[in-house]
mmCIF file of C-alpha atoms in Angstrom:
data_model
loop_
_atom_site.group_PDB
_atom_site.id
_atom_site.type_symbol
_atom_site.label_atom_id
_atom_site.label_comp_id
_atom_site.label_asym_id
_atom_site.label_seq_id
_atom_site.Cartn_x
_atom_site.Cartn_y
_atom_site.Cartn_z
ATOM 1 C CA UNK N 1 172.102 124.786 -126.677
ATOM 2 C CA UNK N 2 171.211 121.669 -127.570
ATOM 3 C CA UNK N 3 168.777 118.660 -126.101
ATOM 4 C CA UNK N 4 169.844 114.580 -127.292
ATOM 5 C CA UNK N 5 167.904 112.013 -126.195
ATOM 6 C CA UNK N 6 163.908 111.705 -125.684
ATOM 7 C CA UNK N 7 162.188 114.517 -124.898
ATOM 8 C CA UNK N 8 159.537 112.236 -122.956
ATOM 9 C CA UNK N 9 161.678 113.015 -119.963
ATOM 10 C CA UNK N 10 160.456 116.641 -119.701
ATOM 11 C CA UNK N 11 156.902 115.456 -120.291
ATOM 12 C CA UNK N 12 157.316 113.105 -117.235
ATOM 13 C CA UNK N 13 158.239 115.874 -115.175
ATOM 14 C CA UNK N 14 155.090 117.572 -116.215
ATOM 15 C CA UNK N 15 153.197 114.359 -115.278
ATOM 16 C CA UNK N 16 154.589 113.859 -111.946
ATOM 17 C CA UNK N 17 153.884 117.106 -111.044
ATOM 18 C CA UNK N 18 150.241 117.093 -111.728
ATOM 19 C CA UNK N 19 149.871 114.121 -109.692
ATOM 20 C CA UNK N 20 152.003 115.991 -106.263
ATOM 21 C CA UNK N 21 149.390 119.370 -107.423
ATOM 22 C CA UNK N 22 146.373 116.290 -107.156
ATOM 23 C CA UNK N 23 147.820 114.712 -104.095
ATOM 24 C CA UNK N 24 148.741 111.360 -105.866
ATOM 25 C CA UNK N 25 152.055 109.364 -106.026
ATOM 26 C CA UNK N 26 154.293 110.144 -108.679
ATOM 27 C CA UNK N 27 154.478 108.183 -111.625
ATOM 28 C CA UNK N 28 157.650 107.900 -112.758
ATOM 29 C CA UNK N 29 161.244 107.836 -110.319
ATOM 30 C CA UNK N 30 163.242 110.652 -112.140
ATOM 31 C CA UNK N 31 166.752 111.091 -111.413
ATOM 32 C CA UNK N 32 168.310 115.075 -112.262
ATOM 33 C CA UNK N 33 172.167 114.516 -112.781
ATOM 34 C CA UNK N 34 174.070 117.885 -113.239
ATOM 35 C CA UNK N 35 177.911 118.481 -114.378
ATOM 36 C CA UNK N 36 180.566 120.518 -112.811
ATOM 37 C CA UNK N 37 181.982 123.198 -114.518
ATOM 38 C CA UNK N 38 182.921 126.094 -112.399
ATOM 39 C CA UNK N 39 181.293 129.365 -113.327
ATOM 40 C CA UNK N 40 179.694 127.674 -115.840
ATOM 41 C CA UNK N 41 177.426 126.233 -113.137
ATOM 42 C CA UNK N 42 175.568 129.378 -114.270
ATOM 43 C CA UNK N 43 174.055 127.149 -116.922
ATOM 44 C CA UNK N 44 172.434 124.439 -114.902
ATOM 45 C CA UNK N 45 171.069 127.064 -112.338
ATOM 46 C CA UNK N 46 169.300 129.039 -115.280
ATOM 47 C CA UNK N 47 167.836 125.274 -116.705
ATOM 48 C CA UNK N 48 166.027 124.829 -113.375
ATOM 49 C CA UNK N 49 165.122 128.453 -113.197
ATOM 50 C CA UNK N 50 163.013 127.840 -116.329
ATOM 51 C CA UNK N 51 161.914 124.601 -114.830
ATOM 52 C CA UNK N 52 160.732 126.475 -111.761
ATOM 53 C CA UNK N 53 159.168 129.077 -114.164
ATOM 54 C CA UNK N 54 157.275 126.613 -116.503
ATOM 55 C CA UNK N 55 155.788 125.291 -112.783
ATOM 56 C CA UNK N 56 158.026 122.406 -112.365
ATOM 57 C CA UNK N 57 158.905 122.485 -108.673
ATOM 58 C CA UNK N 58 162.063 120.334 -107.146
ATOM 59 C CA UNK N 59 159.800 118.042 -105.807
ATOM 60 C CA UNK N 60 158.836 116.370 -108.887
ATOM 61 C CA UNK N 61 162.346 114.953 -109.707
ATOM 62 C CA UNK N 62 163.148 111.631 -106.930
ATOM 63 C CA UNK N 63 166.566 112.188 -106.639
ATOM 64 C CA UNK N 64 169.400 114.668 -107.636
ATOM 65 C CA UNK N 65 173.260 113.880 -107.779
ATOM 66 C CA UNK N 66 175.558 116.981 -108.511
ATOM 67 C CA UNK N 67 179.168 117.445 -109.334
ATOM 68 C CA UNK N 68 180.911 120.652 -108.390
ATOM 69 C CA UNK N 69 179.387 123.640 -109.510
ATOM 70 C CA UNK N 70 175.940 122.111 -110.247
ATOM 71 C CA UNK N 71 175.718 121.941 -106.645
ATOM 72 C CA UNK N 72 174.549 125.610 -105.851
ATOM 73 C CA UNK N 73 172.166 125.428 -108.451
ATOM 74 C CA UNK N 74 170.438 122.472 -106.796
ATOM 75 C CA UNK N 75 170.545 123.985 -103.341
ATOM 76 C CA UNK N 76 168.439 127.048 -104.721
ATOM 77 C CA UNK N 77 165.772 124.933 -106.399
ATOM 78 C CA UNK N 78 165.166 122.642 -103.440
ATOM 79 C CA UNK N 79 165.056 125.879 -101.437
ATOM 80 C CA UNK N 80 162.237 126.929 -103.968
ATOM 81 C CA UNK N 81 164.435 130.236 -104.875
ATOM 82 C CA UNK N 82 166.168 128.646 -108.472
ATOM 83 C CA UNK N 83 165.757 132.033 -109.876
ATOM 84 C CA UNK N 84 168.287 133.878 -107.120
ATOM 85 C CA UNK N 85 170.923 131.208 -108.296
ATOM 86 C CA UNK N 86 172.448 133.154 -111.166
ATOM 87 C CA UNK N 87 172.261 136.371 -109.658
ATOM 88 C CA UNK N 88 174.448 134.659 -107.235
ATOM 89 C CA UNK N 89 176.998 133.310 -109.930
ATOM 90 C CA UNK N 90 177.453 137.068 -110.971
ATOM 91 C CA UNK N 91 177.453 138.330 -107.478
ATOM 92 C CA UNK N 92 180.637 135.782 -107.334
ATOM 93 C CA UNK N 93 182.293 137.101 -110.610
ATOM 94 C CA UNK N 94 182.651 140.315 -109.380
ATOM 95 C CA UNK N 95 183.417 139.516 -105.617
ATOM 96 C CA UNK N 96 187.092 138.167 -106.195
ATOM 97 C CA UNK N 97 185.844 133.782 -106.019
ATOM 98 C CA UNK N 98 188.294 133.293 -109.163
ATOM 99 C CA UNK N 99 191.450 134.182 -108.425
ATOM 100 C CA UNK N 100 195.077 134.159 -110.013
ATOM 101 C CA UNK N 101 196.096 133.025 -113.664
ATOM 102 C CA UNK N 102 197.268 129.870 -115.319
ATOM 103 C CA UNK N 103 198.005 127.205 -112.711
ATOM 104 C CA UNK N 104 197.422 129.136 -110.188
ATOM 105 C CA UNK N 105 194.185 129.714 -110.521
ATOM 106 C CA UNK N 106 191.941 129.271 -107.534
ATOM 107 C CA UNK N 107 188.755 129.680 -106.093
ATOM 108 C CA UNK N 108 188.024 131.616 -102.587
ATOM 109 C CA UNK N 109 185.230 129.126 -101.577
ATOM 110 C CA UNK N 110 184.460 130.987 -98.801
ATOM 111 C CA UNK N 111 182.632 133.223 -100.936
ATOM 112 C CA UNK N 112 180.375 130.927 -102.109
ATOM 113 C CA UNK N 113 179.922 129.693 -98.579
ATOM 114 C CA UNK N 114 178.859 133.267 -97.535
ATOM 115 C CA UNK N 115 176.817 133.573 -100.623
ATOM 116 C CA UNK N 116 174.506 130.281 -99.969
ATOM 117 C CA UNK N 117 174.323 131.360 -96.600
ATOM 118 C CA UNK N 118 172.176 134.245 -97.771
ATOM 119 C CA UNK N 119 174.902 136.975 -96.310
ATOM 120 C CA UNK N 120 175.731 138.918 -99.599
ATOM 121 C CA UNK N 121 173.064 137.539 -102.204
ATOM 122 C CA UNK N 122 168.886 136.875 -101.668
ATOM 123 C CA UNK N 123 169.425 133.660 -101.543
ATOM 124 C CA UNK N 124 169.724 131.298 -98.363
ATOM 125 C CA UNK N 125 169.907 127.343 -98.171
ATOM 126 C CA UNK N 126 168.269 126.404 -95.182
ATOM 127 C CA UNK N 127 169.298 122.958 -93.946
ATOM 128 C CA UNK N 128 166.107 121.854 -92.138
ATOM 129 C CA UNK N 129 164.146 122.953 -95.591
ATOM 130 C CA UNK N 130 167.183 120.246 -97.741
ATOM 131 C CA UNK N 131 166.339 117.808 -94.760
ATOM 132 C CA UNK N 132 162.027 117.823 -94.955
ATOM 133 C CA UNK N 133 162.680 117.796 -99.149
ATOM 134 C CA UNK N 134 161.307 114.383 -99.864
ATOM 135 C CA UNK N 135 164.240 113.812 -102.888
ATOM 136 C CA UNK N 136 166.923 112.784 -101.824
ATOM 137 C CA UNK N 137 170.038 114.746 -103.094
ATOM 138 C CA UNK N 138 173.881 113.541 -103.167
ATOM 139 C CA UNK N 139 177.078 115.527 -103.863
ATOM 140 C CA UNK N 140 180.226 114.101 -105.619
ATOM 141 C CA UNK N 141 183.391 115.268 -103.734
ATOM 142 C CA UNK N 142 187.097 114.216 -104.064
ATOM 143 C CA UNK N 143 189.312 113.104 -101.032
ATOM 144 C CA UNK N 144 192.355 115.231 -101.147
ATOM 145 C CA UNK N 145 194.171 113.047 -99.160
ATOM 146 C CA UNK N 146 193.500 109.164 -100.037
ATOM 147 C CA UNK N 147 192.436 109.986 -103.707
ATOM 148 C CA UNK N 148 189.209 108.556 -105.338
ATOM 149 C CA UNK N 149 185.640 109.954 -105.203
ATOM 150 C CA UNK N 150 182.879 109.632 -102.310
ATOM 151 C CA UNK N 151 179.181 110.544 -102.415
ATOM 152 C CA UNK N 152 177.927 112.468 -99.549
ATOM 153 C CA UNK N 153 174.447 112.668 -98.796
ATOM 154 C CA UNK N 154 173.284 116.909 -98.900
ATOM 155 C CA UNK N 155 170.527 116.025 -95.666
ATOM 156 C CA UNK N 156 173.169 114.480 -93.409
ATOM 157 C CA UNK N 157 176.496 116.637 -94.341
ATOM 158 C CA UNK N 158 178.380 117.612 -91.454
ATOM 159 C CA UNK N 159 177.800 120.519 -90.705
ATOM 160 C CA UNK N 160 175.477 121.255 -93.823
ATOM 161 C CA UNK N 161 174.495 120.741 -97.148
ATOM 162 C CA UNK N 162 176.257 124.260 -97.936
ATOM 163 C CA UNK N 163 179.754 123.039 -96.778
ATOM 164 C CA UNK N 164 178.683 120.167 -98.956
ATOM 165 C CA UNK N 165 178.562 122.164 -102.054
ATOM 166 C CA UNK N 166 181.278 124.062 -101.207
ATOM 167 C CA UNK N 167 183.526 120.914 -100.879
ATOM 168 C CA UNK N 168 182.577 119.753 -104.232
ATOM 169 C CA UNK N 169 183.243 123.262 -105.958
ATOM 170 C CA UNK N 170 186.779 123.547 -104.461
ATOM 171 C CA UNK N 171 188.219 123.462 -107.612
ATOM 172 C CA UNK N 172 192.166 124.127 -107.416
ATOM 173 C CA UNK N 173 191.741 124.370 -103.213
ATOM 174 C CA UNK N 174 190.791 122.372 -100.666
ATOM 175 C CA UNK N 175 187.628 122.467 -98.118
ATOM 176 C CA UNK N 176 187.385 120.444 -94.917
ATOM 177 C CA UNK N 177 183.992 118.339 -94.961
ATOM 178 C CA UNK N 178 183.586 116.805 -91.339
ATOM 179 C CA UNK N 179 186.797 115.142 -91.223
ATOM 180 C CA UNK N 180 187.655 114.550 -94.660
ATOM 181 C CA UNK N 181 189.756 116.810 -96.686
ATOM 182 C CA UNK N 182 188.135 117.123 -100.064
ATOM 183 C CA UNK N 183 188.550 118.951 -103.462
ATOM 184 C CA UNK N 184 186.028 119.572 -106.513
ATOM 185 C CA UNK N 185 184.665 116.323 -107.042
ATOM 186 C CA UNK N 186 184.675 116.312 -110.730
ATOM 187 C CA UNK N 187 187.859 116.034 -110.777
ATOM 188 C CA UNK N 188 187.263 112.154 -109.798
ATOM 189 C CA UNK N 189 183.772 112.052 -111.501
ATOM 190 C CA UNK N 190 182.788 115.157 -113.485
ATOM 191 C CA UNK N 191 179.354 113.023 -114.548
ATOM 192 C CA UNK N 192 178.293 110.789 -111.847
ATOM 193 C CA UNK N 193 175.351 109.058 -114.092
ATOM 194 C CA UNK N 194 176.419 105.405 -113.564
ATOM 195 C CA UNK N 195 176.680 105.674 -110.005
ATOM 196 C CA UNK N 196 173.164 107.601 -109.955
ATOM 197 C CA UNK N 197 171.705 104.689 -112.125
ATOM 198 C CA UNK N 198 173.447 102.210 -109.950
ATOM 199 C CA UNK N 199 171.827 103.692 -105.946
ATOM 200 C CA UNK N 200 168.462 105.147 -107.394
ATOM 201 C CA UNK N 201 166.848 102.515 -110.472
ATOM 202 C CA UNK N 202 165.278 105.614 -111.965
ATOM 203 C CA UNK N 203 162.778 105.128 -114.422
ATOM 204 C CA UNK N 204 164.224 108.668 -116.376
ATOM 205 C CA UNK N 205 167.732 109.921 -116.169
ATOM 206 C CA UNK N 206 167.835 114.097 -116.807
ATOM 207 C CA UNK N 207 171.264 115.262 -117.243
ATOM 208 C CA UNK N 208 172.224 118.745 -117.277
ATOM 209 C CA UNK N 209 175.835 119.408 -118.061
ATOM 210 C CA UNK N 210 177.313 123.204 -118.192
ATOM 211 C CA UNK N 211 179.718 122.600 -121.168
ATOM 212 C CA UNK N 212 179.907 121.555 -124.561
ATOM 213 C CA UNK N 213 180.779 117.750 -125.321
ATOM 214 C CA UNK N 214 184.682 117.379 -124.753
ATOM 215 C CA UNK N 215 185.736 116.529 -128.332
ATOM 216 C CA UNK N 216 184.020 119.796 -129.274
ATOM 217 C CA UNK N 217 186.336 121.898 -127.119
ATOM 218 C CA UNK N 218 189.232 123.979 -128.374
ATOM 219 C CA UNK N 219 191.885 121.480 -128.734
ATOM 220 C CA UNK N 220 194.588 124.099 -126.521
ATOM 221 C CA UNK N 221 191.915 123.511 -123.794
ATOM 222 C CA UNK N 222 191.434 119.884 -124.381
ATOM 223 C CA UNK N 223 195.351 119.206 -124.406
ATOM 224 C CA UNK N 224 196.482 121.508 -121.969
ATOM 225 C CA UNK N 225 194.139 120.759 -119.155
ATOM 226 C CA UNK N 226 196.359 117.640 -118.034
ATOM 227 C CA UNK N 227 199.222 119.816 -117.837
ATOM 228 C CA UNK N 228 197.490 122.862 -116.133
ATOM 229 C CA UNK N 229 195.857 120.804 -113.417
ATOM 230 C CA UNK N 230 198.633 118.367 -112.727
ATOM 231 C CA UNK N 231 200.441 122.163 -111.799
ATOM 232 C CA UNK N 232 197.619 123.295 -109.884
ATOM 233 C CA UNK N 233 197.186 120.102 -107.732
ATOM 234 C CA UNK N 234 200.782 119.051 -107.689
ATOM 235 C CA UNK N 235 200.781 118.292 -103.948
ATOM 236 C CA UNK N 236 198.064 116.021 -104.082
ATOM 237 C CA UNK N 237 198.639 112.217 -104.285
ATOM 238 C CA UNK N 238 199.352 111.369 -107.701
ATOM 239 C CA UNK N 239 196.021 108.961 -108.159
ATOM 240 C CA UNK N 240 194.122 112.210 -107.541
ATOM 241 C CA UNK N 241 196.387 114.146 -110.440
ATOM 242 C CA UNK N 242 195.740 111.502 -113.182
ATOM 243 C CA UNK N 243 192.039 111.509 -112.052
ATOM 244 C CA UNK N 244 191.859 115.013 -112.681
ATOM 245 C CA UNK N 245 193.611 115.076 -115.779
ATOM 246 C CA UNK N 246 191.625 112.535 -117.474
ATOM 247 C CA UNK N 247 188.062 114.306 -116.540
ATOM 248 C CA UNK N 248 187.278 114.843 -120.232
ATOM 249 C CA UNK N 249 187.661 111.555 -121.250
ATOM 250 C CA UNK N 250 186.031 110.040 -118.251
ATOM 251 C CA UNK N 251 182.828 112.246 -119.370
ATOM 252 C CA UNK N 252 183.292 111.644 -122.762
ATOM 253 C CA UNK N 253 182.744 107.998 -121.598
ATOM 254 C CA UNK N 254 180.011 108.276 -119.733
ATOM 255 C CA UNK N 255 178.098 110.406 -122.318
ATOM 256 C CA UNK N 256 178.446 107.412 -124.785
ATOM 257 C CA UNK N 257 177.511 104.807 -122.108
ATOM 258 C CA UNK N 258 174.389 106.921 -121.194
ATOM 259 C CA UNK N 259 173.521 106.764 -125.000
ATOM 260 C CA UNK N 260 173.315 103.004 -125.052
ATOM 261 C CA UNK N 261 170.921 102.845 -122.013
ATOM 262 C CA UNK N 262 167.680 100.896 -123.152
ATOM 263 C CA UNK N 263 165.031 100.366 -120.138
ATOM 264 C CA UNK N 264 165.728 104.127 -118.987
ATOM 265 C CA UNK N 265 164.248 107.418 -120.972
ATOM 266 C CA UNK N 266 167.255 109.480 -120.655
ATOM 267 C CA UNK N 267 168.063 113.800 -121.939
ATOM 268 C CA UNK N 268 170.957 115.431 -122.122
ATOM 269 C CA UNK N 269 170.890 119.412 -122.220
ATOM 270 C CA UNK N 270 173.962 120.798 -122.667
ATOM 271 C CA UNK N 271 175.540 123.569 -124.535
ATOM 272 C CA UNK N 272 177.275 123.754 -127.954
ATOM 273 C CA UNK N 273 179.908 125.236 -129.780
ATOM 274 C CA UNK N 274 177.719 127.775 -131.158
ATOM 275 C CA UNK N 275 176.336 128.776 -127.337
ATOM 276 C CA UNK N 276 177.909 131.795 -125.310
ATOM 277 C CA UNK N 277 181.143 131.111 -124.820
ATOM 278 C CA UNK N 278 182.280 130.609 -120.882
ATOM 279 C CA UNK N 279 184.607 129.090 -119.217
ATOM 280 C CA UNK N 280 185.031 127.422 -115.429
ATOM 281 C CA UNK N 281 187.011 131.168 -114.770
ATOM 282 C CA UNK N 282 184.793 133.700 -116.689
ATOM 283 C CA UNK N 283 183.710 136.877 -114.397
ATOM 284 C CA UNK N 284 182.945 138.748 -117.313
ATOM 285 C CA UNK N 285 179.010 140.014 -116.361
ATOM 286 C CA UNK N 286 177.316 139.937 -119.566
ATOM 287 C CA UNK N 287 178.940 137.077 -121.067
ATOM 288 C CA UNK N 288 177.663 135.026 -117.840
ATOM 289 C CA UNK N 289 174.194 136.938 -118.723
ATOM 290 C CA UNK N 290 173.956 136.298 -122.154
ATOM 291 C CA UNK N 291 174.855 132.326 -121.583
ATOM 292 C CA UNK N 292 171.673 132.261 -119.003
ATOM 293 C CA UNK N 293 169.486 134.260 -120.536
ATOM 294 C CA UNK N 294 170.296 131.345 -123.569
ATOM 295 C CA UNK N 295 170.106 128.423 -121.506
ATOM 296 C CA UNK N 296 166.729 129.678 -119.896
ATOM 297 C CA UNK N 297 165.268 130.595 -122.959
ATOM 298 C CA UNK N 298 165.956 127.405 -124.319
ATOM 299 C CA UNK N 299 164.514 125.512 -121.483
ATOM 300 C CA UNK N 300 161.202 127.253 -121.634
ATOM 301 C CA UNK N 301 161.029 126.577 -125.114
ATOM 302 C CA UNK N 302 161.710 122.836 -124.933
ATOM 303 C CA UNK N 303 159.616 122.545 -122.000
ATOM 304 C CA UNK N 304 156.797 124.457 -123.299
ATOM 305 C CA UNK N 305 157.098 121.674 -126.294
ATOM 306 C CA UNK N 306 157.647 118.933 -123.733
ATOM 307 C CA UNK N 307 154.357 120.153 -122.093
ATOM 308 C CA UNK N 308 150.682 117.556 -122.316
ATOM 309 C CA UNK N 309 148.086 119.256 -124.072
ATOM 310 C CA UNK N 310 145.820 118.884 -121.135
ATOM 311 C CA UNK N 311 148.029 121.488 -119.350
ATOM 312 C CA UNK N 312 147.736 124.523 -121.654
#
């Protein structure tokens, strides 16, 4: 695991904190971006666990925008329950939610649906608990149908923030979302940063991404991908296909543009080469285990360092 950027963003999370424990207004508008990635979303969900832990609740960060898989994880920490998240991402590995091999690969999204619903994990997202949250919190999905990306707003999701999430983890499938037709929304914006930026003027930008830069992946991964998902989507309109296919390059791009940012304290947490290796399809138990028991223990650490003095 591996932090770039300032680290001044974890101390202002500390900071705005202490003022909601002192009843005062927050001092700084932090926006929490997180990545899709699948199973992987394992990784964000055990970052805000250790958040949570180190006394950092959801209320200190303004606003959160999530892509795919990142979504769940968010759910649980507004819902002040981030620690039930990964429990819930191996409760999926071993239910059947990744299914087939190659390009047909899919994921039985009702699962997860049932899941955040609190029916087979101790976890439930409560919409009227995501409605009173004073941040606001935005989903990236993909229209199926017309192509292109839209941002739906978590608090006024038809019917709820859970179909939400589940419309922007649809990876390889489709979910209905009121009357939209929608797929994983990374596949038209796997880091929606810019866009964040663009509707919230933060003051910090935290991003939390659930896989290793792109150029750092294997390169069979990085070059097949276009191939593999142009199979797996090939009835979608082909705007949607080339979206999809290019999703490591988009985030390549919008890691670099994030790096040139000057009037905005920005982080990046994200794994390595070197971290636990997972994939969007792992359901092997203590691989998904070992990756959050790394990504948690890193947190706390960086956190802990992160931390003012007049806290300990």
């Amino acid at each position: 695991m591996k932090i770039r950027g300032n680290d001044v963003v974890l101390r202002h999370l500390f900071e705005n904190q202490e003022a909601i424990n002192s009843g005062h207004e927050m001092p700084h508008n932090i926006l929490m971006v997180g990545s899709g990635g699948g199973m992987c979303g394992v990784i964000v969900a055990a970052e805000m666990a250790a958040m949570h832990d180190a006394g950092i609740t959801a209320k200190a960060t303004n606003h959160f925008i999530t892509a795919s898989a990142s979504g769940g994880a968010v759910a649980g920490y507004l819902c002040g329950m981030p620690s039930r998240v990964p429990i819930m991402f191996m409760h999926l590995a071993v239910s059947g939610f990744v299914t087939g091999k190659g390009p047909f690969r899919r994921v039985h999204i009702q699962r997860l649906a049932n899941a955040l619903r609190g029916e087979v994990c101790p976890i439930y997202v409560e919409q009227e608990r995501i409605k009173a949250h004073p941040s606001t919190w935005h989903v990236v999905v993909s229209d199926y149908e017309n192509g292109g990306w839209v941002f739906e707003d978590a608090k006024k999701a038809s019917p709820d923030a859970v179909e939400a999430v589940c419309a922007s983890m649809a990876i390889g499938t489709t979910r209905k979302l009121g009357s939209r037709v929608c797929t994983d929304g990374s596949y038209c914006m796997p880091l929606p940063a810019a866009e964040g930026i663009k509707r919230t003027k933060p003051s910090d930008i935290l991003i939390l991404t659930n896989r290793p830069h792109p150029e750092q992946l294997p390169w069979l991964e990085r070059n097949g991908w276009p191939i593999l998902v142009h199979a797996m989507l090939w009835k979608a309109p082909l705007s949607l296909r080339k979206s999809a296919a290019a999703m490591d390059r988009v985030l390549a791009v919008e890691l670099e543009r994030i790096k040139k940012l000057k009037h905005i304290h920005w982080a990046h947490v994200t794994p390595t080469t070197e971290s636990v290796p997972i994939n969007p399809w792992t359901v092997d138990i203590l691989q998904l285990q070992k990756a959050t028991d790394e990504a948690k223990c890193f947190m706390l650490k960086r956190l802990k360092k992160a931390q003012p003095s007049r806290h300990i």
